Each structure stands twice: as structure tokens, then as C-alpha cells.
Coordinates of C-alpha atoms and ligand atoms in Angstrom, one line a residue:
M5 CA -41.1 101.0 -56.4
S6 CA -40.9 103.4 -53.5
E7 CA -44.3 105.1 -54.2
A8 CA -47.3 103.8 -52.2
A9 CA -49.2 100.9 -53.8
P10 CA -52.6 102.0 -55.1
T11 CA -55.9 100.5 -54.0
V12 CA -56.9 97.9 -56.7
V13 CA -60.2 96.1 -57.2
I14 CA -60.1 93.0 -59.3
R15 CA -63.7 92.6 -60.2
G16 CA -65.9 89.7 -61.2
G17 CA -63.3 86.9 -61.5
S18 CA -63.2 83.4 -60.0
V19 CA -60.7 83.2 -57.2
V20 CA -58.7 80.1 -57.1
G21 CA -58.5 78.9 -53.4
T22 CA -57.2 75.9 -51.6
S23 CA -60.8 74.5 -51.4
G24 CA -62.0 75.2 -54.8
T25 CA -62.8 78.3 -56.9
A26 CA -65.3 80.9 -56.0
R27 CA -66.7 84.0 -57.6
A28 CA -65.4 87.1 -55.8
D29 CA -64.0 90.5 -56.2
V30 CA -60.5 91.1 -54.6
V31 CA -59.4 94.4 -53.1
V32 CA -55.8 95.0 -52.7
A33 CA -54.5 98.1 -50.8
D34 CA -51.0 99.0 -49.5
G35 CA -49.6 95.9 -51.1
V36 CA -51.9 93.3 -49.3
V37 CA -55.2 91.7 -49.9
V38 CA -57.7 93.6 -47.7
A39 CA -61.1 92.2 -48.8
L40 CA -62.6 89.4 -50.8
G41 CA -66.3 88.9 -51.5
E42 CA -69.1 89.2 -53.9
Q43 CA -69.9 92.7 -55.4
L44 CA -67.8 94.6 -53.0
Q45 CA -68.0 98.4 -52.9
V46 CA -65.3 100.0 -55.0
P47 CA -63.3 102.3 -52.6
R48 CA -62.9 105.9 -53.8
G49 CA -60.0 106.4 -56.2
A50 CA -59.4 102.7 -56.7
V51 CA -58.1 101.2 -59.9
V52 CA -60.7 98.8 -61.2
L53 CA -59.4 95.7 -63.2
E54 CA -62.2 93.7 -64.9
A55 CA -61.8 89.9 -64.4
G56 CA -65.0 88.6 -65.7
G57 CA -64.5 85.0 -66.9
C58 CA -61.0 85.0 -65.5
L59 CA -59.2 82.9 -63.0
V60 CA -57.7 85.0 -60.2
S61 CA -54.8 83.3 -58.5
P62 CA -51.7 84.1 -56.4
G63 CA -48.9 85.3 -58.6
L64 CA -47.0 82.4 -60.2
V65 CA -43.5 81.4 -58.9
D66 CA -40.8 80.2 -61.3
L67 CA -38.1 78.0 -59.9
H68 CA -36.0 78.1 -63.0
T69 CA -35.2 81.4 -65.0
H70 CA -32.0 82.2 -66.8
L71 CA -31.8 86.1 -66.6
R72 CA -28.3 86.1 -68.3
Q73 CA -27.1 89.1 -66.2
P74 CA -24.2 89.6 -65.5
G75 CA -22.4 88.7 -68.7
H76 CA -24.9 88.0 -71.4
E77 CA -27.0 91.2 -71.5
E78 CA -27.4 90.7 -75.3
A79 CA -29.6 87.7 -74.4
E80 CA -31.6 89.0 -71.5
T81 CA -31.3 91.4 -68.5
V82 CA -32.9 91.5 -65.2
E83 CA -35.0 94.3 -66.5
S84 CA -36.2 92.5 -69.6
G85 CA -36.6 89.1 -67.9
T86 CA -38.7 90.4 -65.1
R87 CA -41.0 92.1 -67.5
A88 CA -41.4 88.9 -69.4
A89 CA -42.1 87.1 -66.1
A90 CA -44.8 89.7 -65.1
L91 CA -46.5 89.3 -68.6
G92 CA -46.5 85.6 -67.9
G93 CA -48.3 86.1 -64.5
F94 CA -45.2 85.5 -62.3
S95 CA -44.6 87.5 -59.2
A96 CA -41.3 85.7 -58.3
L97 CA -38.6 83.9 -60.1
V98 CA -35.4 82.2 -59.1
A99 CA -32.5 83.4 -61.2
M100 CA -30.1 80.6 -62.2
P101 CA -26.4 81.1 -61.4
N102 CA -24.9 80.2 -64.8
T103 CA -24.1 83.8 -65.6
D104 CA -20.7 85.3 -66.4
P105 CA -19.3 85.4 -63.8
P106 CA -21.4 82.8 -62.2
I107 CA -23.3 83.4 -58.9
D108 CA -20.6 81.6 -56.9
S109 CA -19.7 84.4 -54.5
A110 CA -21.6 86.7 -52.2
A111 CA -20.5 89.7 -54.4
V112 CA -22.2 88.4 -57.5
A113 CA -25.3 87.2 -55.6
E114 CA -25.5 90.8 -54.1
E115 CA -25.2 92.3 -57.6
V116 CA -28.1 90.3 -59.0
L117 CA -30.3 90.8 -55.9
A118 CA -29.7 94.6 -56.3
L119 CA -30.6 94.5 -59.9
G120 CA -33.7 92.7 -58.9
K121 CA -35.0 95.5 -56.7
G122 CA -37.8 97.8 -58.1
R123 CA -38.8 95.2 -60.8
P124 CA -42.3 94.0 -61.6
C125 CA -41.6 90.7 -59.8
E126 CA -39.4 89.4 -57.0
V127 CA -36.0 88.2 -58.0
L128 CA -34.5 85.4 -55.9
V129 CA -31.2 83.9 -56.7
A130 CA -29.9 80.4 -56.7
G131 CA -26.2 80.1 -55.9
A132 CA -23.8 77.7 -57.7
I133 CA -22.7 74.5 -55.8
T134 CA -19.1 74.8 -57.0
I135 CA -16.7 77.5 -57.8
G136 CA -17.0 78.5 -61.5
R137 CA -19.6 75.6 -61.8
R138 CA -16.6 73.5 -62.5
G139 CA -17.7 70.7 -60.3
E140 CA -14.6 70.6 -58.2
E141 CA -14.4 73.0 -55.2
L142 CA -17.5 74.0 -53.2
A143 CA -18.8 77.5 -53.6
P144 CA -19.1 79.5 -50.2
L145 CA -22.6 78.1 -49.5
R146 CA -22.6 79.5 -46.0
E147 CA -22.0 83.1 -47.1
L148 CA -24.6 82.8 -49.9
A149 CA -27.1 81.3 -47.5
A150 CA -26.5 84.3 -45.2
L151 CA -27.8 86.5 -48.0
G152 CA -31.1 84.4 -48.2
V153 CA -30.1 81.9 -50.9
R154 CA -32.0 78.7 -50.4
L155 CA -31.3 76.9 -53.6
F156 CA -27.9 75.8 -55.0
T157 CA -27.3 74.4 -58.5
D158 CA -24.6 74.2 -61.1
D159 CA -27.5 74.2 -63.7
G160 CA -26.3 74.1 -67.3
S161 CA -24.4 71.1 -66.3
G162 CA -24.7 68.5 -63.6
V163 CA -22.2 68.0 -60.8
Q164 CA -20.2 65.0 -62.4
S165 CA -18.3 63.8 -59.4
G166 CA -20.3 61.8 -56.9
A167 CA -17.8 62.6 -54.2
V168 CA -18.2 66.3 -54.7
M169 CA -22.0 65.9 -54.6
R170 CA -21.9 63.9 -51.5
R171 CA -19.7 66.6 -49.8
A172 CA -22.1 69.4 -51.0
L173 CA -25.1 67.5 -49.7
E174 CA -23.6 67.1 -46.2
Y175 CA -22.7 70.8 -46.2
A176 CA -26.1 71.9 -47.4
R177 CA -27.9 69.7 -44.8
G178 CA -26.0 71.5 -42.1
L179 CA -27.0 74.9 -43.5
G180 CA -30.6 74.0 -44.2
V181 CA -30.5 74.7 -47.9
T182 CA -31.5 72.6 -50.9
L183 CA -29.3 71.4 -53.8
A184 CA -31.0 71.4 -57.2
Q185 CA -29.4 69.1 -59.7
H186 CA -29.4 69.3 -63.5
C187 CA -29.1 65.5 -64.1
E188 CA -26.8 64.9 -66.9
D189 CA -23.9 62.5 -67.2
A190 CA -21.5 64.5 -69.4
D191 CA -19.8 61.4 -70.8
L192 CA -23.1 59.8 -71.8
A193 CA -24.4 63.0 -73.3
A194 CA -21.2 64.1 -75.0
G195 CA -21.7 65.3 -78.5
G196 CA -25.5 64.9 -78.5
A197 CA -27.8 67.4 -79.9
M198 CA -31.3 65.9 -79.4
H199 CA -33.0 62.8 -77.8
D200 CA -31.4 59.6 -78.7
G201 CA -34.2 57.7 -80.5
E202 CA -36.2 57.3 -83.6
W203 CA -36.0 60.9 -84.7
S204 CA -32.3 61.3 -84.1
S205 CA -31.6 58.3 -86.3
R206 CA -34.0 59.6 -89.0
L207 CA -32.5 63.1 -89.0
G208 CA -28.9 61.9 -88.6
L209 CA -28.3 64.0 -85.5
P210 CA -26.2 62.7 -82.6
G211 CA -28.3 61.6 -79.6
I212 CA -28.5 62.2 -75.9
P213 CA -29.7 59.0 -74.3
A214 CA -32.4 59.0 -71.5
A215 CA -29.7 57.2 -69.5
A216 CA -27.6 60.3 -69.3
E217 CA -30.3 61.9 -67.0
E218 CA -31.4 58.7 -65.3
A219 CA -27.9 57.5 -64.3
M220 CA -27.1 60.8 -62.5
M221 CA -30.5 60.8 -60.9
A222 CA -30.0 57.3 -59.6
R223 CA -26.6 58.1 -58.2
D224 CA -28.0 61.3 -56.5
L225 CA -30.9 59.4 -55.0
A226 CA -28.4 57.0 -53.4
L227 CA -26.5 60.0 -52.0
V228 CA -29.7 61.6 -50.7
R229 CA -30.5 58.3 -49.0
Q230 CA -27.0 58.3 -47.4
T231 CA -26.8 61.9 -46.3
G232 CA -30.5 62.6 -45.5
A233 CA -30.1 66.0 -47.3
P234 CA -33.0 67.2 -49.4
M235 CA -32.6 67.5 -53.2
H236 CA -34.6 69.1 -56.0
F237 CA -34.4 67.6 -59.5
L238 CA -34.5 70.2 -62.3
H239 CA -36.4 69.7 -65.6
V240 CA -37.2 66.0 -65.3
S241 CA -37.6 64.7 -68.9
T242 CA -37.9 60.9 -69.0
R243 CA -40.2 58.2 -67.9
G244 CA -37.3 56.4 -66.3
S245 CA -36.7 59.5 -64.2
V246 CA -40.3 59.5 -63.2
A247 CA -40.0 55.8 -62.1
L248 CA -36.9 56.7 -60.0
L249 CA -38.6 59.6 -58.4
A250 CA -41.8 57.6 -57.6
A251 CA -39.7 54.9 -55.8
A252 CA -37.7 57.6 -54.0
K253 CA -40.9 59.3 -52.7
A254 CA -42.5 56.0 -51.8
E255 CA -39.4 55.4 -49.7
G256 CA -39.8 58.8 -48.0
L257 CA -36.6 60.4 -49.4
P258 CA -36.7 64.2 -49.1
V259 CA -36.8 65.0 -52.8
T260 CA -38.8 67.3 -55.0
A261 CA -38.9 67.7 -58.8
E262 CA -40.0 70.0 -61.6
V263 CA -41.0 69.7 -65.2
T264 CA -41.0 72.4 -67.9
P265 CA -44.0 73.3 -70.0
H266 CA -42.0 72.4 -73.2
H267 CA -41.3 68.9 -72.0
L268 CA -45.0 68.5 -71.4
A269 CA -46.2 70.1 -74.7
L270 CA -43.5 69.1 -77.3
T271 CA -41.8 65.8 -78.4
H272 CA -38.6 65.1 -80.3
A273 CA -40.7 65.0 -83.5
A274 CA -40.6 68.8 -83.3
V275 CA -36.9 68.7 -84.4
C276 CA -38.0 67.3 -87.9
G277 CA -37.2 70.5 -89.7
Y278 CA -33.8 71.0 -88.0
D279 CA -35.0 74.3 -86.5
P280 CA -32.6 75.1 -83.6
V281 CA -35.4 76.8 -81.7
F282 CA -36.4 73.3 -80.7
K283 CA -32.9 72.4 -79.4
V284 CA -33.1 72.4 -75.6
N285 CA -31.3 70.6 -72.7
P286 CA -32.5 68.1 -71.6
P287 CA -33.8 67.4 -75.0
L288 CA -37.5 67.1 -76.1
R289 CA -38.3 63.4 -75.6
T290 CA -40.9 60.9 -76.9
A291 CA -44.6 61.1 -76.6
E292 CA -44.5 58.2 -73.9
D293 CA -42.2 60.5 -71.9
T294 CA -44.5 63.5 -72.1
R295 CA -47.5 61.3 -71.0
A296 CA -45.5 60.0 -68.1
L297 CA -44.4 63.4 -67.0
A298 CA -48.1 64.7 -67.1
R299 CA -49.3 61.7 -65.1
A300 CA -46.4 62.2 -62.6
L301 CA -47.4 65.8 -62.1
G302 CA -51.0 64.7 -61.6
Q303 CA -50.0 62.2 -58.9
G304 CA -47.5 64.4 -57.2
T305 CA -44.4 62.4 -58.1
I306 CA -43.3 65.7 -59.8
D307 CA -44.2 68.6 -57.7
A308 CA -43.9 71.7 -59.8
I309 CA -43.9 73.3 -63.2
A310 CA -40.8 75.5 -63.9
T311 CA -40.0 77.3 -67.2
D312 CA -36.2 76.9 -67.7
H313 CA -36.6 80.1 -69.6
A314 CA -33.3 80.2 -71.5
P315 CA -32.9 83.2 -73.8
H316 CA -30.4 83.2 -76.6
P317 CA -30.0 86.1 -79.1
P318 CA -30.9 85.4 -82.8
E319 CA -27.2 85.5 -83.8
A320 CA -26.3 82.8 -81.4
K321 CA -29.3 80.5 -82.1
D322 CA -29.2 80.9 -85.9
M323 CA -26.7 78.1 -86.4
P324 CA -26.9 74.5 -87.8
F325 CA -28.9 72.4 -85.3
D326 CA -25.9 70.5 -83.9
Q327 CA -23.9 73.7 -83.3
A328 CA -26.7 75.9 -81.9
P329 CA -26.9 76.6 -78.1
A330 CA -29.7 74.7 -76.2
G331 CA -32.5 76.6 -74.6
M332 CA -36.0 78.1 -75.2
L333 CA -37.9 81.1 -73.9
G334 CA -40.8 80.1 -71.5
L335 CA -42.0 82.9 -69.2
E336 CA -44.6 84.5 -71.3
T337 CA -46.3 81.3 -72.5
A338 CA -45.8 79.0 -69.5
L339 CA -49.3 79.0 -68.0
S340 CA -51.3 78.7 -71.3
V341 CA -49.0 76.0 -72.6
S342 CA -49.2 74.0 -69.4
I343 CA -52.9 74.2 -69.1
R344 CA -53.3 72.9 -72.6
A345 CA -50.7 70.2 -72.3
L346 CA -52.3 68.9 -69.1
E347 CA -55.9 68.9 -70.4
G348 CA -57.5 65.7 -69.1
V349 CA -55.0 65.2 -66.4
L350 CA -55.1 68.3 -64.3
S351 CA -57.7 71.1 -64.1
P352 CA -56.5 74.7 -64.8
E353 CA -56.8 75.3 -61.0
E354 CA -54.6 72.3 -60.3
V355 CA -52.0 73.5 -62.9
I356 CA -52.0 76.9 -61.1
G357 CA -51.2 75.1 -57.8
R358 CA -48.2 73.5 -59.4
M359 CA -47.0 77.0 -60.4
T360 CA -47.8 78.8 -57.2
A361 CA -47.9 76.9 -53.8
A362 CA -45.6 74.0 -54.9
P363 CA -42.7 76.1 -56.3
A364 CA -43.0 78.7 -53.5
S365 CA -42.5 75.9 -51.0
I366 CA -39.5 74.5 -52.8
A367 CA -38.0 78.0 -53.1
R368 CA -38.8 78.5 -49.4
V369 CA -40.7 81.7 -49.9
S370 CA -44.2 80.3 -49.0
V371 CA -46.4 81.3 -46.0
A372 CA -44.5 78.6 -44.1
D373 CA -41.3 80.6 -44.5
R374 CA -42.4 84.2 -44.4
P375 CA -45.0 86.5 -43.0
A376 CA -48.2 86.3 -45.0
G377 CA -47.9 89.9 -46.2
S378 CA -44.7 89.1 -48.0
A379 CA -45.0 85.4 -48.9
Q380 CA -45.2 84.1 -52.4
G381 CA -47.5 81.4 -53.8
G382 CA -50.6 82.3 -51.9
P383 CA -53.2 81.4 -50.7
L384 CA -55.1 84.6 -51.8
V385 CA -56.8 85.5 -48.4
V386 CA -57.2 88.7 -46.5
G387 CA -53.7 89.6 -45.2
A388 CA -51.9 87.9 -48.1
A389 CA -49.4 89.7 -50.2
G390 CA -50.9 91.5 -53.2
H391 CA -49.3 89.2 -55.8
V392 CA -52.0 88.3 -58.2
C393 CA -52.3 86.6 -61.5
V394 CA -55.5 87.2 -63.5
F395 CA -55.8 84.6 -66.4
D396 CA -58.4 84.6 -69.0
P397 CA -58.9 80.9 -70.1
D398 CA -60.8 81.7 -73.2
A399 CA -58.6 84.5 -74.7
T400 CA -56.8 83.3 -77.8
W401 CA -53.6 85.0 -79.0
T402 CA -50.9 84.2 -81.5
V403 CA -47.4 84.3 -80.1
D404 CA -45.3 86.9 -81.9
A405 CA -41.6 86.3 -81.2
Q406 CA -40.8 90.0 -82.2
R407 CA -43.2 91.3 -79.6
Q408 CA -42.1 89.3 -76.5
A409 CA -40.7 91.4 -73.6
S410 CA -37.6 89.2 -73.6
R411 CA -34.5 90.4 -75.5
S412 CA -34.3 87.1 -77.3
R413 CA -36.7 85.5 -79.8
N414 CA -36.2 81.8 -79.3
T415 CA -39.8 80.8 -78.3
P416 CA -40.8 77.4 -79.8
F417 CA -44.4 78.7 -79.9
A418 CA -43.8 81.6 -82.4
G419 CA -46.7 81.8 -84.7
T420 CA -48.7 79.4 -82.6
T421 CA -52.3 80.4 -81.5
L422 CA -52.6 79.7 -77.8
R423 CA -55.8 79.5 -75.8
G424 CA -55.7 81.3 -72.4
R425 CA -53.7 84.4 -71.7
V426 CA -52.6 86.3 -68.6
R427 CA -54.7 89.4 -68.5
H428 CA -53.5 91.3 -65.4
T429 CA -50.6 90.8 -63.0
L430 CA -50.2 92.5 -59.6
Y431 CA -47.0 92.6 -57.8
A432 CA -46.8 93.8 -54.2
G433 CA -50.2 95.5 -54.9
F434 CA -49.0 97.3 -58.1
P435 CA -50.7 96.5 -61.4
V436 CA -47.6 95.7 -63.4
V437 CA -49.5 94.1 -66.3
I438 CA -53.0 95.4 -67.4
D439 CA -54.9 93.8 -70.3
A440 CA -51.7 91.9 -71.3
E441 CA -49.7 95.1 -71.6
S442 CA -46.7 95.8 -69.4
Q443 CA -47.0 98.9 -67.2
R444 CA -43.3 99.2 -66.6
Ligands
ZN648 ZN1 -30.6 72.7 -66.7

């Protein structure tokens, strides 16, 4: 995007701010917000985007996206994944390092960062904690940190060795970066295909116990206590994990956590027809778990919503349930699904906060980390970056898996009619989505 950003007027929406929502037009020029106010004059030549009835917020930030490039371009590419992100209202995403080869070297990180230039949202990368994500030898965290990498994870699997995790935490603390853990004890989870409970017994499928997640989280919290290094917990899925996090935060440990829209919206009962689209890791849990996760997000025990967008091409996903790969698409449906799942617990504005300021702070791209004109996550004030999500809470649409921007089709919401849709997205002042249509 080397051309100059146009002047854009977002007209007649309700701007979501830190102290409430107020009716205002927003003018973005040269990539930054230049004016906010009621019924502003439209500058000559400006692009006018109607936002009547819509919530106008900072662009969303996703802490957890699998872009699959390099190595699995049949599932997703940086190009298709960032287009899906923009359609979902995101202006930044963190690309997970479980690519092939994994992002465990400066060369691969540089490759993904280069592929991320000129896209309809910002591409940040997470580095692997260990070489090859094998959980043995530490990746060159310092070299990766020098490229701006602030999050490290072996996501896809947890770091099994407590000794390796302890060493990684000590090293990360010195570098000022954050480790993000996919909590899963591989021995406890071995062979499992869904949550170990009532539905796994009924369906005769091997289970993954809640303890597989909770045991590793408990160990890692002990290591955080010992090392003083910060840690972020990916896709928290059980009420036992929520209890561990609540105690850790009450104690003052430097921990943050995320939950996915699908773990808020769906339960293990969704697996009843053996459709592998509902296979995901961690697995869909019980209704008590989803309620505990929603409450935890409301109370701040869980900080952010993150998609864990995990594309798999139809030929890979179309397998018997126990053999299919785990993962679901998430970017294009995240905001509508989260607002609906959190009704009665969080207002739409509060949900947006969990998808903007909170993840931007965890990814270290917020206004505390960057100049306002290039920061992510808002707030939407004069001088802020022109990253804007315009969401129509009343629009209804039926999810068509064939029409997603993603190269894959594995959305659990195919055929579902959702309420609320991202109408426009601006990235760095460019309207990259207009009326729910990608402009790139
Ligand atoms: Zn994971």
C-alpha cells in the first residue's frame, strides 16, 4: 500500500470510547483520525462510509491466527488469511509459528513479516519457544525479539518439560518478551478426540480430560511464581483453569489469558453428529465451562478474546472424527459470535474492548508501546491510527462456508444465521472492507 491513504468520513455511527459510546462522525486522512464530532463537514473528494446504527470502534486485534504459510498454503495463505481478518473487522493479527518450517528462526520470521506487508491488516508474528516446536532446545529468542517478536509459543502443543519451560521463562524475562502457553499435558490428552465427559461416553469417542489443560497450567503458574516472568495462557477452556487463573491474579502473578469465541458459544454436545468441523483443540467443553469462561471474561480473570483461526482444507478435514485434524475457522465470525455468546454478561462495547485494547496490550502494540499514529487497539481519538471497525449490530446474515475469504471451509457456523456483522473496516486509513465486501 504505497499510494496515499484517502480521506474517509465514517458518518452517523456510535463511536465506542473508553468512557462510553457517543454519536459522532469520524474523519480519517493520511492514515490517522483527524476529526471526531457530530455532523462534521465532508471534505472535498472524501470517501463517505455510512455507519448509521453501527458501532464504530478501533480495528480488532487477534492474538491467535494460524495463517499456515509457509508450508500449508492449501489451507490458508497470508493473503487469504488477512483478507478474512479484515472482513472480520481485524486490523492486526498475530500469526502463530506452527508453520512448516516453524517460525523458530529469524529467516522464517522475516519471511512471514515480508509476506505480511501491503495486506489489509497488520501481520505480527509469534516465534516458537523451542527449535522445531519439539520442546527440547530453546529457539533463538533474542534474534527473534530483535525483529520485534514479543510473543513466543509452541502452540499446537504445550511445552511438556517443566525444566525447558523454566529455562525459557528465565530467558524471556531477561529479553522482556512474553511466553504464551498452549496448556496440554500430552500424556493425559493422548489419543483423545473430544472433551472427556458425558458426550464422549455416549458417542464412544476417546476423551481429553479437563485435567490435561489444568495440570500444565498449574505447573506453569508455579514456574511464573518462581521466575517472575510474565505468561499468557492461550485458549483457556475449563472452569478449573478459570479457578487457577483467578487465584494467580489475586496473588499478583504477571499472567494474562484469552478465550476463543467457539469455547464461549459451543459445547461438547455439538459433536453429537460426529461432524469433524466441531473437532478442535482444546476440545469444546461443557455448558458449565462456557458459563465460567464468560463470567471470567466479564470479571477480568480472562483478559481477551482470540480466534484460534485454524484453517484445514476440506480433503484434510473430511475424515472420521477421531482421525480428522483439530481446528476451526474464526476470523470472519468472531465479533458477532462473541457478542451473542456474551449477552447478559458483557455489553457489545465491552466485548469490543476484549478484542481491541486488551489483546493490543498483550501483543505489545498498544498506545503504551507505540506512537499513537501506528498503535493498535485504540482508543479512537484525534491522532490515533486509522484502524477502524464499523459493526452493524442489527444486520443478520447466514454464514456461507463457500463464500468465506479463507481458503478453507471449516467454519462451525456454516448455515447459521448470525446477528451483527462487520460492515466496514479501515486499515491505516484505507477502506479495506466496504459494506461487508473485501476491497483487496
Ligand atoms: Zn493451541
